[in-house]
């Protein structure tokens, strides 16, 4: 039997993706454990859920560090204290330095609420509405030093309705995020993901990707 994998989840706020991942890991009995939830904000709502669930959690507050490099080094020390096989960014609102990202190369995932490479950065739903696209969505990707441009694991499309506001669109995308992100993480945990020439290969016998 494959050894249990350790997952460390990074959050900055609400933590609804984190919650979906924790729940999927439990109900689907992944060969993995959520070793820790780490937030860069003391007031992150998601920390309360970690507390309730008895999941180890920590705060590394970026405001406590003079530079990006100093913060990333402290964050890395804290993460590595939990010996992760995989680091999962779930609404973690920080741009990371290259040494940090390289340290976790091939074992750090992010979810971005757009169909990348469209609309990297912030306010993706507003960007989608402004562009008038008919299809929007979310992307799970490996994190590289190139912001929101790492190798894509999976994407989900969400139609943009004529009546949509930024909020209604965000809400519809979020529901799908809660499905695709746990699925992608499970693929990683099961050893089904590999990166070849900057593209992700998924060893699953379905057409779901
Ligand atoms: C999600 O839409 C995620 O894609 C984006 O930030 C939001 C975080 O939501 N990066 P939550 O904290 O997981 O509820």
PDB file of C-alpha atoms and ligand atoms in Angstrom:
ATOM      1  CA  UNK A   1       0.000   0.000   0.000  1.00  0.00           C
ATOM      2  CA  UNK A   2       1.197   3.489  -0.878  1.00  0.00           C
ATOM      3  CA  UNK A   3       2.327   5.569   2.091  1.00  0.00           C
ATOM      4  CA  UNK A   4       0.110   8.396   3.316  1.00  0.00           C
ATOM      5  CA  UNK A   5       0.910  11.671   1.616  1.00  0.00           C
ATOM      6  CA  UNK A   6       1.143  14.934   3.524  1.00  0.00           C
ATOM      7  CA  UNK A   7      -0.706  17.951   2.176  1.00  0.00           C
ATOM      8  CA  UNK A   8      -0.141  21.493   3.445  1.00  0.00           C
ATOM      9  CA  UNK A   9      -2.818  24.015   2.431  1.00  0.00           C
ATOM     10  CA  UNK A  10      -2.112  27.758   2.220  1.00  0.00           C
ATOM     11  CA  UNK A  11      -4.996  30.200   2.661  1.00  0.00           C
ATOM     12  CA  UNK A  12      -5.548  33.924   3.064  1.00  0.00           C
ATOM     13  CA  UNK A  13      -9.266  34.217   3.717  1.00  0.00           C
ATOM     14  CA  UNK A  14     -12.564  32.392   3.539  1.00  0.00           C
ATOM     15  CA  UNK A  15     -11.072  29.004   2.807  1.00  0.00           C
ATOM     16  CA  UNK A  16     -14.004  27.425   0.979  1.00  0.00           C
ATOM     17  CA  UNK A  17     -11.664  25.546  -1.380  1.00  0.00           C
ATOM     18  CA  UNK A  18      -9.669  24.332   1.616  1.00  0.00           C
ATOM     19  CA  UNK A  19     -12.872  23.050   3.160  1.00  0.00           C
ATOM     20  CA  UNK A  20     -13.852  21.230  -0.051  1.00  0.00           C
ATOM     21  CA  UNK A  21     -10.400  19.592  -0.133  1.00  0.00           C
ATOM     22  CA  UNK A  22     -10.517  18.547   3.532  1.00  0.00           C
ATOM     23  CA  UNK A  23     -13.987  17.086   3.051  1.00  0.00           C
ATOM     24  CA  UNK A  24     -13.079  15.213  -0.138  1.00  0.00           C
ATOM     25  CA  UNK A  25      -9.972  13.774   1.532  1.00  0.00           C
ATOM     26  CA  UNK A  26     -12.153  12.477   4.371  1.00  0.00           C
ATOM     27  CA  UNK A  27     -15.170  11.200   2.459  1.00  0.00           C
ATOM     28  CA  UNK A  28     -13.159   9.665  -0.398  1.00  0.00           C
ATOM     29  CA  UNK A  29     -10.569   8.282   2.033  1.00  0.00           C
ATOM     30  CA  UNK A  30      -7.580   9.611   0.182  1.00  0.00           C
ATOM     31  CA  UNK A  31      -4.233   8.047   1.080  1.00  0.00           C
ATOM     32  CA  UNK A  32      -3.331  11.510   2.349  1.00  0.00           C
ATOM     33  CA  UNK A  33      -3.607  13.663   5.386  1.00  0.00           C
ATOM     34  CA  UNK A  34      -3.979  17.412   5.647  1.00  0.00           C
ATOM     35  CA  UNK A  35      -0.891  18.025   7.773  1.00  0.00           C
ATOM     36  CA  UNK A  36      -1.477  21.734   8.222  1.00  0.00           C
ATOM     37  CA  UNK A  37      -3.378  24.809   7.171  1.00  0.00           C
ATOM     38  CA  UNK A  38      -1.162  27.893   7.007  1.00  0.00           C
ATOM     39  CA  UNK A  39      -2.449  31.432   6.596  1.00  0.00           C
ATOM     40  CA  UNK A  40      -0.616  34.669   5.916  1.00  0.00           C
ATOM     41  CA  UNK A  41      -3.427  36.518   7.704  1.00  0.00           C
ATOM     42  CA  UNK A  42      -4.361  36.141  11.341  1.00  0.00           C
ATOM     43  CA  UNK A  43      -7.989  36.991  10.591  1.00  0.00           C
ATOM     44  CA  UNK A  44      -8.448  34.386   7.837  1.00  0.00           C
ATOM     45  CA  UNK A  45     -11.895  32.896   8.316  1.00  0.00           C
ATOM     46  CA  UNK A  46     -10.656  29.480   7.180  1.00  0.00           C
ATOM     47  CA  UNK A  47      -8.485  29.144  10.294  1.00  0.00           C
ATOM     48  CA  UNK A  48     -11.608  28.667  12.382  1.00  0.00           C
ATOM     49  CA  UNK A  49     -12.567  25.630  10.348  1.00  0.00           C
ATOM     50  CA  UNK A  50      -9.068  24.197  10.786  1.00  0.00           C
ATOM     51  CA  UNK A  51      -9.438  24.741  14.519  1.00  0.00           C
ATOM     52  CA  UNK A  52     -12.871  23.059  14.611  1.00  0.00           C
ATOM     53  CA  UNK A  53     -11.567  20.107  12.627  1.00  0.00           C
ATOM     54  CA  UNK A  54      -8.505  19.724  14.837  1.00  0.00           C
ATOM     55  CA  UNK A  55      -6.180  20.271  11.887  1.00  0.00           C
ATOM     56  CA  UNK A  56      -2.807  21.783  12.851  1.00  0.00           C
ATOM     57  CA  UNK A  57      -2.681  25.386  11.706  1.00  0.00           C
ATOM     58  CA  UNK A  58      -0.250  28.259  11.752  1.00  0.00           C
ATOM     59  CA  UNK A  59      -0.048  31.914  10.814  1.00  0.00           C
ATOM     60  CA  UNK A  60       2.954  33.407   9.065  1.00  0.00           C
ATOM     61  CA  UNK A  61       1.878  37.026   8.720  1.00  0.00           C
ATOM     62  CA  UNK A  62       3.543  38.806   5.827  1.00  0.00           C
ATOM     63  CA  UNK A  63       3.251  42.100   7.725  1.00  0.00           C
ATOM     64  CA  UNK A  64       5.742  40.772  10.268  1.00  0.00           C
ATOM     65  CA  UNK A  65       8.543  40.557   7.706  1.00  0.00           C
ATOM     66  CA  UNK A  66      10.509  43.409   6.150  1.00  0.00           C
ATOM     67  CA  UNK A  67      10.858  41.881   2.693  1.00  0.00           C
ATOM     68  CA  UNK A  68       9.185  39.420   0.379  1.00  0.00           C
ATOM     69  CA  UNK A  69      12.263  37.191   0.580  1.00  0.00           C
ATOM     70  CA  UNK A  70      12.195  37.180   4.404  1.00  0.00           C
ATOM     71  CA  UNK A  71       8.494  36.321   4.432  1.00  0.00           C
ATOM     72  CA  UNK A  72       8.886  33.541   1.881  1.00  0.00           C
ATOM     73  CA  UNK A  73      11.819  32.072   3.829  1.00  0.00           C
ATOM     74  CA  UNK A  74       9.757  32.040   7.038  1.00  0.00           C
ATOM     75  CA  UNK A  75       6.780  30.558   5.225  1.00  0.00           C
ATOM     76  CA  UNK A  76       8.989  27.866   3.716  1.00  0.00           C
ATOM     77  CA  UNK A  77      10.404  26.935   7.131  1.00  0.00           C
ATOM     78  CA  UNK A  78       6.910  26.634   8.557  1.00  0.00           C
ATOM     79  CA  UNK A  79       5.610  24.594   5.624  1.00  0.00           C
ATOM     80  CA  UNK A  80       8.614  22.268   5.672  1.00  0.00           C
ATOM     81  CA  UNK A  81       8.056  21.638   9.386  1.00  0.00           C
ATOM     82  CA  UNK A  82       5.012  19.645   8.220  1.00  0.00           C
ATOM     83  CA  UNK A  83       7.008  17.622   5.644  1.00  0.00           C
ATOM     84  CA  UNK A  84       4.610  18.122   2.737  1.00  0.00           C
ATOM     85  CA  UNK A  85       4.487  15.959  -0.364  1.00  0.00           C
ATOM     86  CA  UNK A  86       2.184  18.577  -1.836  1.00  0.00           C
ATOM     87  CA  UNK A  87       1.566  22.266  -1.126  1.00  0.00           C
ATOM     88  CA  UNK A  88      -1.887  23.506  -2.122  1.00  0.00           C
ATOM     89  CA  UNK A  89      -2.598  27.206  -2.573  1.00  0.00           C
ATOM     90  CA  UNK A  90      -6.285  27.744  -1.896  1.00  0.00           C
ATOM     91  CA  UNK A  91      -7.107  31.422  -2.117  1.00  0.00           C
ATOM     92  CA  UNK A  92      -3.580  32.271  -0.977  1.00  0.00           C
ATOM     93  CA  UNK A  93      -3.217  35.874  -2.078  1.00  0.00           C
ATOM     94  CA  UNK A  94       0.526  36.337  -2.279  1.00  0.00           C
ATOM     95  CA  UNK A  95       2.970  36.607  -5.127  1.00  0.00           C
ATOM     96  CA  UNK A  96       5.794  34.231  -4.283  1.00  0.00           C
ATOM     97  CA  UNK A  97       9.505  34.661  -4.938  1.00  0.00           C
ATOM     98  CA  UNK A  98      11.330  32.429  -7.413  1.00  0.00           C
ATOM     99  CA  UNK A  99      13.462  30.603  -4.783  1.00  0.00           C
ATOM    100  CA  UNK A 100      10.296  29.681  -2.872  1.00  0.00           C
ATOM    101  CA  UNK A 101       8.506  28.410  -5.970  1.00  0.00           C
ATOM    102  CA  UNK A 102      11.569  26.488  -7.140  1.00  0.00           C
ATOM    103  CA  UNK A 103      11.906  24.805  -3.744  1.00  0.00           C
ATOM    104  CA  UNK A 104       8.433  23.283  -4.318  1.00  0.00           C
ATOM    105  CA  UNK A 105       8.776  22.720  -8.070  1.00  0.00           C
ATOM    106  CA  UNK A 106       6.401  20.000  -9.233  1.00  0.00           C
ATOM    107  CA  UNK A 107       4.681  19.741  -5.854  1.00  0.00           C
ATOM    108  CA  UNK A 108       2.752  22.995  -5.514  1.00  0.00           C
ATOM    109  CA  UNK A 109      -0.685  23.599  -7.002  1.00  0.00           C
ATOM    110  CA  UNK A 110      -2.914  26.661  -7.294  1.00  0.00           C
ATOM    111  CA  UNK A 111      -6.449  27.316  -8.454  1.00  0.00           C
ATOM    112  CA  UNK A 112      -7.101  30.452 -10.445  1.00  0.00           C
ATOM    113  CA  UNK A 113     -10.650  31.626 -11.156  1.00  0.00           C
ATOM    114  CA  UNK A 114     -10.382  32.023 -14.933  1.00  0.00           C
ATOM    115  CA  UNK A 115      -9.669  29.958 -18.004  1.00  0.00           C
ATOM    116  CA  UNK A 116      -5.924  30.634 -18.122  1.00  0.00           C
ATOM    117  CA  UNK A 117      -4.092  32.060 -19.978  1.00  0.00           C
ATOM    118  CA  UNK A 118      -7.061  34.462 -20.037  1.00  0.00           C
ATOM    119  CA  UNK A 119      -7.326  36.892 -17.156  1.00  0.00           C
ATOM    120  CA  UNK A 120      -4.326  36.257 -14.916  1.00  0.00           C
ATOM    121  CA  UNK A 121      -4.064  38.428 -11.808  1.00  0.00           C
ATOM    122  CA  UNK A 122      -6.883  39.924  -9.778  1.00  0.00           C
ATOM    123  CA  UNK A 123     -10.592  40.611 -10.352  1.00  0.00           C
ATOM    124  CA  UNK A 124     -10.908  37.834 -12.924  1.00  0.00           C
ATOM    125  CA  UNK A 125     -14.723  37.856 -12.965  1.00  0.00           C
ATOM    126  CA  UNK A 126     -14.790  41.598 -13.608  1.00  0.00           C
ATOM    127  CA  UNK A 127     -12.225  41.095 -16.383  1.00  0.00           C
ATOM    128  CA  UNK A 128     -14.357  38.353 -17.954  1.00  0.00           C
ATOM    129  CA  UNK A 129     -17.503  40.498 -17.889  1.00  0.00           C
ATOM    130  CA  UNK A 130     -15.625  43.467 -19.329  1.00  0.00           C
ATOM    131  CA  UNK A 131     -14.225  41.318 -22.157  1.00  0.00           C
ATOM    132  CA  UNK A 132     -17.685  39.954 -22.986  1.00  0.00           C
ATOM    133  CA  UNK A 133     -16.548  36.330 -23.078  1.00  0.00           C
ATOM    134  CA  UNK A 134     -19.301  33.697 -23.230  1.00  0.00           C
ATOM    135  CA  UNK A 135     -17.244  31.133 -21.345  1.00  0.00           C
ATOM    136  CA  UNK A 136     -15.372  31.682 -18.127  1.00  0.00           C
ATOM    137  CA  UNK A 137     -14.198  29.185 -15.528  1.00  0.00           C
ATOM    138  CA  UNK A 138     -11.316  28.072 -13.374  1.00  0.00           C
ATOM    139  CA  UNK A 139      -7.899  26.487 -13.829  1.00  0.00           C
ATOM    140  CA  UNK A 140      -5.852  24.230 -11.581  1.00  0.00           C
ATOM    141  CA  UNK A 141      -2.174  24.565 -12.388  1.00  0.00           C
ATOM    142  CA  UNK A 142       1.274  23.851 -11.048  1.00  0.00           C
ATOM    143  CA  UNK A 143       2.844  26.990  -9.655  1.00  0.00           C
ATOM    144  CA  UNK A 144       5.910  28.414 -11.338  1.00  0.00           C
ATOM    145  CA  UNK A 145       7.663  31.749 -10.898  1.00  0.00           C
ATOM    146  CA  UNK A 146       5.602  33.058 -13.825  1.00  0.00           C
ATOM    147  CA  UNK A 147       2.437  34.310 -12.073  1.00  0.00           C
ATOM    148  CA  UNK A 148      -0.698  32.334 -13.056  1.00  0.00           C
ATOM    149  CA  UNK A 149       1.140  30.638 -15.933  1.00  0.00           C
ATOM    150  CA  UNK A 150       2.303  27.250 -14.647  1.00  0.00           C
ATOM    151  CA  UNK A 151       1.500  23.944 -16.361  1.00  0.00           C
ATOM    152  CA  UNK A 152      -2.274  23.401 -16.469  1.00  0.00           C
ATOM    153  CA  UNK A 153      -3.678  20.300 -14.753  1.00  0.00           C
ATOM    154  CA  UNK A 154      -7.373  20.814 -15.412  1.00  0.00           C
ATOM    155  CA  UNK A 155      -9.925  23.450 -16.323  1.00  0.00           C
ATOM    156  CA  UNK A 156     -13.651  23.837 -15.900  1.00  0.00           C
ATOM    157  CA  UNK A 157     -15.852  26.001 -18.092  1.00  0.00           C
ATOM    158  CA  UNK A 158     -18.683  28.089 -16.695  1.00  0.00           C
ATOM    159  CA  UNK A 159     -21.051  29.954 -19.022  1.00  0.00           C
ATOM    160  CA  UNK A 160     -21.381  33.709 -18.619  1.00  0.00           C
ATOM    161  CA  UNK A 161     -25.058  34.681 -18.528  1.00  0.00           C
ATOM    162  CA  UNK A 162     -26.393  38.012 -19.818  1.00  0.00           C
ATOM    163  CA  UNK A 163     -27.717  38.751 -16.327  1.00  0.00           C
ATOM    164  CA  UNK A 164     -24.449  38.004 -14.546  1.00  0.00           C
ATOM    165  CA  UNK A 165     -22.868  40.348 -12.056  1.00  0.00           C
ATOM    166  CA  UNK A 166     -19.335  39.912 -10.781  1.00  0.00           C
ATOM    167  CA  UNK A 167     -20.812  38.258  -7.684  1.00  0.00           C
ATOM    168  CA  UNK A 168     -23.158  35.847  -9.460  1.00  0.00           C
ATOM    169  CA  UNK A 169     -20.411  34.781 -11.845  1.00  0.00           C
ATOM    170  CA  UNK A 170     -17.904  34.351  -9.002  1.00  0.00           C
ATOM    171  CA  UNK A 171     -20.412  32.219  -7.123  1.00  0.00           C
ATOM    172  CA  UNK A 172     -21.070  29.948 -10.114  1.00  0.00           C
ATOM    173  CA  UNK A 173     -17.340  29.531 -10.760  1.00  0.00           C
ATOM    174  CA  UNK A 174     -16.659  28.809  -7.071  1.00  0.00           C
ATOM    175  CA  UNK A 175     -19.099  25.883  -7.052  1.00  0.00           C
ATOM    176  CA  UNK A 176     -17.073  24.322  -9.864  1.00  0.00           C
ATOM    177  CA  UNK A 177     -13.765  25.122  -8.153  1.00  0.00           C
ATOM    178  CA  UNK A 178     -14.908  22.986  -5.230  1.00  0.00           C
ATOM    179  CA  UNK A 179     -15.293  20.043  -7.619  1.00  0.00           C
ATOM    180  CA  UNK A 180     -12.216  20.341  -9.842  1.00  0.00           C
ATOM    181  CA  UNK A 181      -9.656  21.277  -7.214  1.00  0.00           C
ATOM    182  CA  UNK A 182     -10.147  18.223  -4.984  1.00  0.00           C
ATOM    183  CA  UNK A 183     -10.215  16.029  -8.096  1.00  0.00           C
ATOM    184  CA  UNK A 184      -6.883  17.426  -9.337  1.00  0.00           C
ATOM    185  CA  UNK A 185      -5.301  17.036  -5.900  1.00  0.00           C
ATOM    186  CA  UNK A 186      -6.474  13.471  -5.733  1.00  0.00           C
ATOM    187  CA  UNK A 187      -4.806  12.770  -9.088  1.00  0.00           C
ATOM    188  CA  UNK A 188      -1.572  14.174  -7.678  1.00  0.00           C
ATOM    189  CA  UNK A 189      -1.847  12.107  -4.501  1.00  0.00           C
ATOM    190  CA  UNK A 190      -2.484   8.976  -6.536  1.00  0.00           C
ATOM    191  CA  UNK A 191       0.652   9.658  -8.567  1.00  0.00           C
ATOM    192  CA  UNK A 192      -1.275  10.237 -11.788  1.00  0.00           C
ATOM    193  CA  UNK A 193       0.220  13.613 -12.726  1.00  0.00           C
ATOM    194  CA  UNK A 194       3.494  14.142 -14.511  1.00  0.00           C
ATOM    195  CA  UNK A 195       4.938  17.196 -16.230  1.00  0.00           C
ATOM    196  CA  UNK A 196       6.500  16.633 -19.627  1.00  0.00           C
ATOM    197  CA  UNK A 197       7.902  19.566 -21.599  1.00  0.00           C
ATOM    198  CA  UNK A 198       5.883  21.989 -19.499  1.00  0.00           C
ATOM    199  CA  UNK A 199       2.621  20.113 -20.122  1.00  0.00           C
ATOM    200  CA  UNK A 200       0.778  18.028 -17.565  1.00  0.00           C
ATOM    201  CA  UNK A 201       0.048  14.424 -18.410  1.00  0.00           C
ATOM    202  CA  UNK A 202      -2.782  12.740 -16.487  1.00  0.00           C
ATOM    203  CA  UNK A 203      -2.698   8.961 -16.243  1.00  0.00           C
ATOM    204  CA  UNK A 204      -6.441   8.388 -15.955  1.00  0.00           C
ATOM    205  CA  UNK A 205      -8.604   6.223 -18.125  1.00  0.00           C
ATOM    206  CA  UNK A 206     -11.324   8.787 -18.683  1.00  0.00           C
ATOM    207  CA  UNK A 207     -11.778  11.788 -20.888  1.00  0.00           C
ATOM    208  CA  UNK A 208     -12.145  14.068 -17.865  1.00  0.00           C
ATOM    209  CA  UNK A 209      -9.402  16.657 -17.812  1.00  0.00           C
TER     210      UNK A 209
HETATM  211  C1  LIG B   1     -11.177  31.379  -5.163  1.00  0.00           C
HETATM  212  O1  LIG B   1     -12.031  31.889  -6.154  1.00  0.00           O
HETATM  213  C2  LIG B   1      -9.846  31.044  -5.753  1.00  0.00           C
HETATM  214  O2  LIG B   1      -9.899  30.561  -7.057  1.00  0.00           O
HETATM  215  C3  LIG B   1      -9.163  32.381  -5.742  1.00  0.00           C
HETATM  216  O3  LIG B   1      -9.579  33.001  -4.551  1.00  0.00           O
HETATM  217  C4  LIG B   1     -10.822  32.463  -4.139  1.00  0.00           C
HETATM  218  C5  LIG B   1     -10.601  31.898  -2.778  1.00  0.00           C
HETATM  219  O4  LIG B   1     -11.785  31.449  -2.180  1.00  0.00           O
HETATM  220  N1  LIG B   1      -7.747  32.233  -5.901  1.00  0.00           N
HETATM  221  P1  LIG B   1     -11.739  30.530  -0.901  1.00  0.00           P
HETATM  222  O5  LIG B   1     -10.830  31.208   0.122  1.00  0.00           O
HETATM  223  O6  LIG B   1     -11.209  29.177  -1.306  1.00  0.00           O
HETATM  224  O7  LIG B   1     -13.143  30.463  -0.409  1.00  0.00           O
END
